[in-house]
Tab-separated table of C-alpha atoms in Angstrom:
chain	number	residue	atom	x	y	z
A	1	MET	CA	-0.652	101.842	16.095
A	2	GLU	CA	2.181	104.170	15.113
A	3	LYS	CA	0.170	105.385	12.107
A	4	GLU	CA	-2.799	106.185	14.350
A	5	GLU	CA	-0.576	108.136	16.730
A	6	MET	CA	1.048	110.107	13.894
A	7	ASP	CA	-2.333	110.876	12.316
A	8	ALA	CA	-3.570	112.183	15.665
A	9	LEU	CA	-0.485	114.362	16.081
A	10	ARG	CA	-0.835	115.759	12.547
A	11	LYS	CA	-4.428	116.705	13.329
A	12	LYS	CA	-3.240	118.375	16.525
A	13	TYR	CA	-0.575	120.291	14.576
A	14	ARG	CA	-3.140	121.543	12.051
A	15	LEU	CA	-5.483	122.486	14.888
A	16	ILE	CA	-2.720	124.577	16.456
A	17	ARG	CA	-2.232	126.348	13.132
A	18	ARG	CA	-5.941	127.153	12.916
A	19	GLN	CA	-6.066	128.318	16.530
A	20	LEU	CA	-3.176	130.688	15.930
A	21	GLN	CA	-5.233	132.378	13.209
A	22	TRP	CA	-2.185	133.483	11.274
A	23	LEU	CA	-3.327	135.469	8.255
A	24	ALA	CA	-0.736	135.062	5.554
A	25	GLY	CA	0.674	138.340	4.361
A	26	SER	CA	2.438	139.044	1.100
A	27	ARG	CA	5.629	137.118	0.390
A	28	ASP	CA	8.552	138.314	-1.691
A	29	GLY	CA	9.638	135.334	-3.787
A	30	SER	CA	13.023	136.912	-4.425
A	31	CYS	CA	13.969	136.494	-0.737
A	32	LEU	CA	14.994	132.891	-1.266
A	33	SER	CA	17.245	133.680	-4.228
A	34	HIS	CA	19.056	136.242	-2.075
A	35	HIS	CA	20.009	133.462	0.349
A	36	LEU	CA	21.001	130.760	-2.135
A	37	ASP	CA	24.674	131.658	-2.547
A	38	CYS	CA	25.173	131.761	1.229
A	39	LEU	CA	23.319	128.466	1.721
A	40	ALA	CA	25.328	126.740	-0.998
A	41	TYR	CA	28.576	127.977	0.558
A	42	LEU	CA	27.465	126.810	4.008
A	43	SER	CA	26.634	123.314	2.761
A	44	GLU	CA	29.923	123.053	0.876
A	45	VAL	CA	32.200	124.257	3.677
A	46	GLY	CA	30.539	122.305	6.490
A	47	ASN	CA	29.275	119.376	4.392
A	48	TYR	CA	25.868	120.032	5.967
A	49	CYS	CA	22.458	119.044	4.624
A	50	VAL	CA	20.924	122.493	4.209
A	51	SER	CA	17.276	122.941	3.294
A	52	VAL	CA	14.603	125.645	3.314
A	53	PHE	CA	10.964	124.876	4.067
A	54	ASP	CA	7.955	127.014	3.161
A	55	MET	CA	5.862	126.703	6.343
A	56	GLN	CA	2.760	128.238	4.791
A	57	GLN	CA	2.741	126.080	1.660
A	58	GLU	CA	4.200	123.082	3.556
A	59	ILE	CA	6.769	122.278	0.866
A	60	ARG	CA	10.556	122.164	0.814
A	61	VAL	CA	11.722	124.856	-1.591
A	62	TYR	CA	15.465	124.213	-1.398
A	63	ALA	CA	17.649	121.215	-0.551
A	64	CYS	CA	21.373	120.927	-1.202
A	65	ALA	CA	23.054	117.895	-2.791
A	66	ASN	CA	24.592	116.813	0.515
A	67	PHE	CA	21.460	114.859	1.364
A	68	ARG	CA	22.828	112.322	-1.115
A	69	ASN	CA	26.441	112.634	0.039
A	70	LEU	CA	25.944	112.617	3.806
A	71	LEU	CA	23.173	110.041	4.067
A	72	GLY	CA	24.206	107.910	1.108
A	73	TRP	CA	21.170	108.488	-1.078
A	74	ALA	CA	21.793	107.847	-4.759
A	75	PRO	CA	21.372	110.802	-7.185
A	76	GLY	CA	17.689	111.374	-7.831
A	77	ALA	CA	16.650	108.970	-5.066
A	78	ALA	CA	15.857	111.530	-2.373
A	79	PRO	CA	12.479	113.225	-2.990
A	80	VAL	CA	12.939	115.826	-0.271
A	81	ALA	CA	10.357	118.247	-1.687
A	82	THR	CA	7.524	117.094	0.577
A	83	GLY	CA	7.349	118.137	4.193
A	84	SER	CA	6.587	114.611	5.400
A	85	TYR	CA	9.516	112.875	3.663
A	86	LEU	CA	12.053	113.232	6.485
A	87	TYR	CA	9.435	112.018	8.960
A	88	SER	CA	9.163	108.811	6.926
A	89	LEU	CA	12.920	108.258	7.358
A	90	MET	CA	12.968	108.825	11.116
A	91	HIS	CA	13.277	105.974	13.563
A	92	PRO	CA	9.731	104.877	14.516
A	93	ASP	CA	10.345	105.771	18.170
A	94	ASP	CA	11.401	109.328	17.204
A	95	ARG	CA	8.644	110.374	14.798
A	96	ALA	CA	5.940	111.127	17.343
A	97	ALA	CA	8.395	112.941	19.631
A	98	MET	CA	9.571	115.187	16.789
A	99	MET	CA	5.998	115.910	15.739
A	100	ARG	CA	5.222	117.003	19.313
A	101	ILE	CA	8.374	119.111	19.459
A	102	ASN	CA	7.526	120.862	16.183
A	103	ALA	CA	3.948	121.508	17.309
A	104	HIS	CA	5.168	123.094	20.554
A	105	MET	CA	7.720	125.164	18.629
A	106	LEU	CA	4.880	126.519	16.517
A	107	LYS	CA	2.963	127.513	19.652
A	108	PHE	CA	6.116	129.046	21.138
A	109	LEU	CA	6.654	131.210	18.047
A	110	ALA	CA	3.031	132.325	18.101
A	111	GLY	CA	3.511	133.699	21.602
A	112	LEU	CA	6.381	135.939	20.507
A	113	GLY	CA	6.326	139.321	18.845
A	114	ALA	CA	7.150	139.363	15.149
A	115	GLN	CA	10.534	140.989	15.799
A	116	GLN	CA	11.545	138.192	18.197
A	117	ARG	CA	10.556	135.182	16.112
A	118	LYS	CA	13.803	135.050	14.160
A	119	ASP	CA	15.914	135.158	17.349
A	120	TYR	CA	15.370	131.537	18.386
A	121	LYS	CA	16.994	128.340	17.222
A	122	LEU	CA	15.650	124.823	17.803
A	123	THR	CA	18.340	122.144	17.978
A	124	SER	CA	17.115	118.560	17.841
A	125	GLU	CA	18.685	115.126	17.788
A	126	TYR	CA	16.950	112.138	16.267
A	127	ARG	CA	17.699	109.021	14.232
A	128	LEU	CA	17.419	108.973	10.449
A	129	ALA	CA	17.665	106.087	7.985
A	130	ASN	CA	20.477	106.182	5.435
A	131	ALA	CA	20.470	104.542	2.007
A	132	GLN	CA	21.461	101.187	3.533
A	133	GLY	CA	18.483	101.260	5.896
A	134	ALA	CA	20.645	101.726	9.001
A	135	TYR	CA	19.703	104.427	11.505
A	136	VAL	CA	22.244	107.146	12.233
A	137	ALA	CA	21.889	109.955	14.758
A	138	VAL	CA	21.671	113.455	13.281
A	139	THR	CA	21.620	116.978	14.679
A	140	ASP	CA	19.074	119.333	13.146
A	141	ARG	CA	19.478	123.086	13.749
A	142	TRP	CA	16.262	124.890	12.781
A	143	GLN	CA	15.378	128.582	12.718
A	144	LEU	CA	13.184	131.029	10.845
A	145	LEU	CA	14.788	132.532	7.778
A	146	GLU	CA	12.050	134.887	6.568
A	147	LEU	CA	8.691	136.234	7.774
A	148	ASP	CA	5.845	137.379	5.564
A	149	SER	CA	4.652	140.996	5.526
A	150	ASN	CA	2.426	140.353	8.554
A	151	GLY	CA	5.316	138.984	10.622
A	152	ASN	CA	4.138	135.365	10.354
A	153	PRO	CA	6.602	132.462	9.966
A	154	TRP	CA	7.231	131.801	6.291
A	155	LEU	CA	10.609	130.307	5.329
A	156	SER	CA	12.509	128.145	7.812
A	157	LEU	CA	16.124	127.000	7.594
A	158	SER	CA	17.273	123.511	8.585
A	159	ILE	CA	20.944	122.523	8.894
A	160	LEU	CA	21.290	118.770	9.260
A	161	ASP	CA	24.521	117.021	10.224
A	162	LEU	CA	25.651	113.666	11.565
A	163	ALA	CA	25.941	113.599	15.344
A	164	PRO	CA	29.386	112.136	16.158
A	165	GLY	CA	29.447	110.061	19.294
A	166	HIS	CA	25.678	109.652	19.428
A	167	TYR	CA	25.048	106.777	17.058
A	168	ASP	CA	23.391	104.847	19.891
A	169	SER	CA	21.161	107.765	20.835
A	170	PRO	CA	18.103	106.468	22.739
A	171	GLY	CA	15.681	108.803	20.992
A	172	ALA	CA	14.680	112.309	20.008
A	173	ARG	CA	15.554	115.311	22.162
A	174	SER	CA	15.631	119.061	21.638
A	175	CYS	CA	16.626	122.432	23.056
A	176	VAL	CA	15.641	126.013	22.191
A	177	VAL	CA	18.151	128.855	22.476
A	178	ASN	CA	17.945	132.587	21.816
A	179	PHE	CA	21.090	133.056	19.744
A	180	ARG	CA	20.931	136.845	20.105
A	181	ASN	CA	21.407	136.928	23.884
A	182	GLY	CA	22.295	133.325	24.792
A	183	GLU	CA	19.076	132.639	26.733
A	184	VAL	CA	18.447	128.904	26.981
A	185	ILE	CA	14.763	127.958	26.851
A	186	GLY	CA	15.474	124.245	27.012
A	187	ASN	CA	12.935	121.586	26.127
A	188	LEU	CA	9.625	123.038	24.900
A	189	LEU	CA	7.533	120.149	26.160
A	190	PRO	CA	6.101	120.734	29.645
A	191	GLU	CA	7.779	117.546	30.783
A	192	GLN	CA	10.021	115.255	28.758
A	193	ALA	CA	7.878	112.244	27.973
A	194	PRO	CA	9.579	108.931	28.732
A	195	ARG	CA	10.534	106.978	25.638
A	196	LEU	CA	8.322	103.912	25.627
A	197	THR	CA	8.886	101.322	22.933
A	198	GLN	CA	6.027	100.442	20.596
A	199	ARG	CA	5.523	97.170	22.491
A	200	GLU	CA	5.467	98.961	25.856
A	201	LEU	CA	2.973	101.487	24.533
A	202	ALA	CA	0.750	98.682	23.215
A	203	ILE	CA	0.778	96.945	26.611
A	204	LEU	CA	0.138	100.222	28.432
A	205	LYS	CA	-2.943	100.895	26.298
A	206	LEU	CA	-4.256	97.414	27.020
A	207	MET	CA	-3.627	98.017	30.724
A	208	ARG	CA	-5.647	101.215	30.431
A	209	ASP	CA	-8.459	99.184	28.852
A	210	GLY	CA	-8.545	96.963	31.917
A	211	ARG	CA	-6.940	93.874	30.415
A	212	LEU	CA	-5.259	91.384	32.718
A	213	CYS	CA	-1.705	90.216	32.056
A	214	LYS	CA	-2.875	86.837	30.744
A	215	GLU	CA	-5.302	88.583	28.391
A	216	ILE	CA	-2.557	90.903	27.134
A	217	ALA	CA	-0.280	87.924	26.582
A	218	ALA	CA	-2.950	86.128	24.565
A	219	GLN	CA	-3.792	89.159	22.427
A	220	LEU	CA	-0.168	90.013	21.647
A	221	VAL	CA	0.871	86.362	21.362
A	222	ILE	CA	3.650	86.655	23.930
A	223	SER	CA	4.320	84.940	27.248
A	224	ILE	CA	2.947	86.201	30.553
A	225	HIS	CA	6.559	86.519	31.741
A	226	THR	CA	7.262	88.902	28.841
A	227	VAL	CA	4.191	90.955	29.737
A	228	HIS	CA	5.362	91.209	33.355
A	229	THR	CA	8.824	92.296	32.206
A	230	HIS	CA	7.396	95.032	29.975
A	231	ARG	CA	5.022	96.087	32.756
A	232	GLN	CA	7.890	96.601	35.189
A	233	ARG	CA	9.796	98.636	32.615
A	234	ILE	CA	6.731	100.799	31.996
A	235	LEU	CA	6.322	101.483	35.725
A	236	ALA	CA	10.021	102.341	36.044
A	237	LYS	CA	9.999	104.731	33.074
A	238	LEU	CA	6.875	106.500	34.320
A	239	GLY	CA	8.021	106.598	37.943
A	240	ALA	CA	4.894	104.729	39.026
A	241	ASP	CA	4.299	102.139	41.742
A	242	ASN	CA	1.274	100.512	40.140
A	243	ALA	CA	-0.755	100.326	36.937
A	244	ILE	CA	-3.185	103.107	37.896
A	245	GLU	CA	-0.343	105.536	38.602
A	246	ALA	CA	1.336	104.544	35.330
A	247	ILE	CA	-1.833	105.139	33.315
A	248	ASN	CA	-2.449	108.533	34.939
A	249	ALA	CA	1.181	109.569	34.415
A	250	ALA	CA	1.021	108.507	30.758
A	251	LYS	CA	-2.194	110.485	30.211
A	252	GLY	CA	-0.643	113.557	31.797
A	253	ARG	CA	2.324	113.355	29.434
A	254	GLY	CA	0.294	112.851	26.290
A	255	LEU	CA	1.239	109.219	25.742
A	256	LEU	CA	-2.350	107.977	25.741
A	257	GLU	CA	-4.057	110.627	23.632
C-alpha cells in the first residue's frame, strides 16, 4: 500500500515538472567547485550532513563524510548519489508527507520570479534510519544554490542535522521562510494532512469501499473491537462525526488519491 502511494506521488511530482515547462538553460559546471571549500568548512564546523542535489539531472553531486559520522553509516556504506536514497531511509509514515512537501515546494518556486527563487528556505523535520535501524529525528534545511541560465532551479543545498529534543517526533512537518526579509510562508500544503498510520489508512480505504466493520476485520485478520478503535481514531484525526464525513475530509486532503 505504501509503495502504491509513493508511486502515485512520484507520478504527480513528475507531472508537476512537465506542467511547469521549465526549459533547461546552460549550466556552468564550475559553479559547484566554487562552493566546495565553503561547504566542507560548514560541514566540519557544524558537524552537519551537507549535500548538493542536481534537480535537473536528479542526482546528488556532493555529499560530505558526515553522513557516516552523524548517522552511523560505515565508510562506503552510504550510497547517497541517488535522489531516492534518503526517501528509502525515512520512516514509512514520513515518506509520503515529504514527497508532498517537495512537490508543493516545486510549484511554489515555479510561481516566483527567477530573482526571488534563491530567497526562500524550506526547513523540514522527519525521521531517518541510522546504521542500527533506529529512527532519529532530523532537521533538513533546503534552499536553491544555483540557477541555470534561464533562471530555472538547478543545484539545491541540503543541510541535515539531528533534531535535539524531538526524537519522539510524531511525523514530518515543514516551514518556508524568506531569509532575505524574514517573511514566514509557513506550511506549503493547503491544509496540514492528519498523520494516519498505515493501518488507519488501510481501514479508511476499506470504509470508502463500503466495507462493514466485520468485513474489514475479516480481511485484515483483526478483531472487530480493533477495527472500532481504529475507526474512532480516524474520525478524531479527521474531525469527523461519521464515516462519510471522514471519507470526504480524507479526499479533500489528498489522503485517498
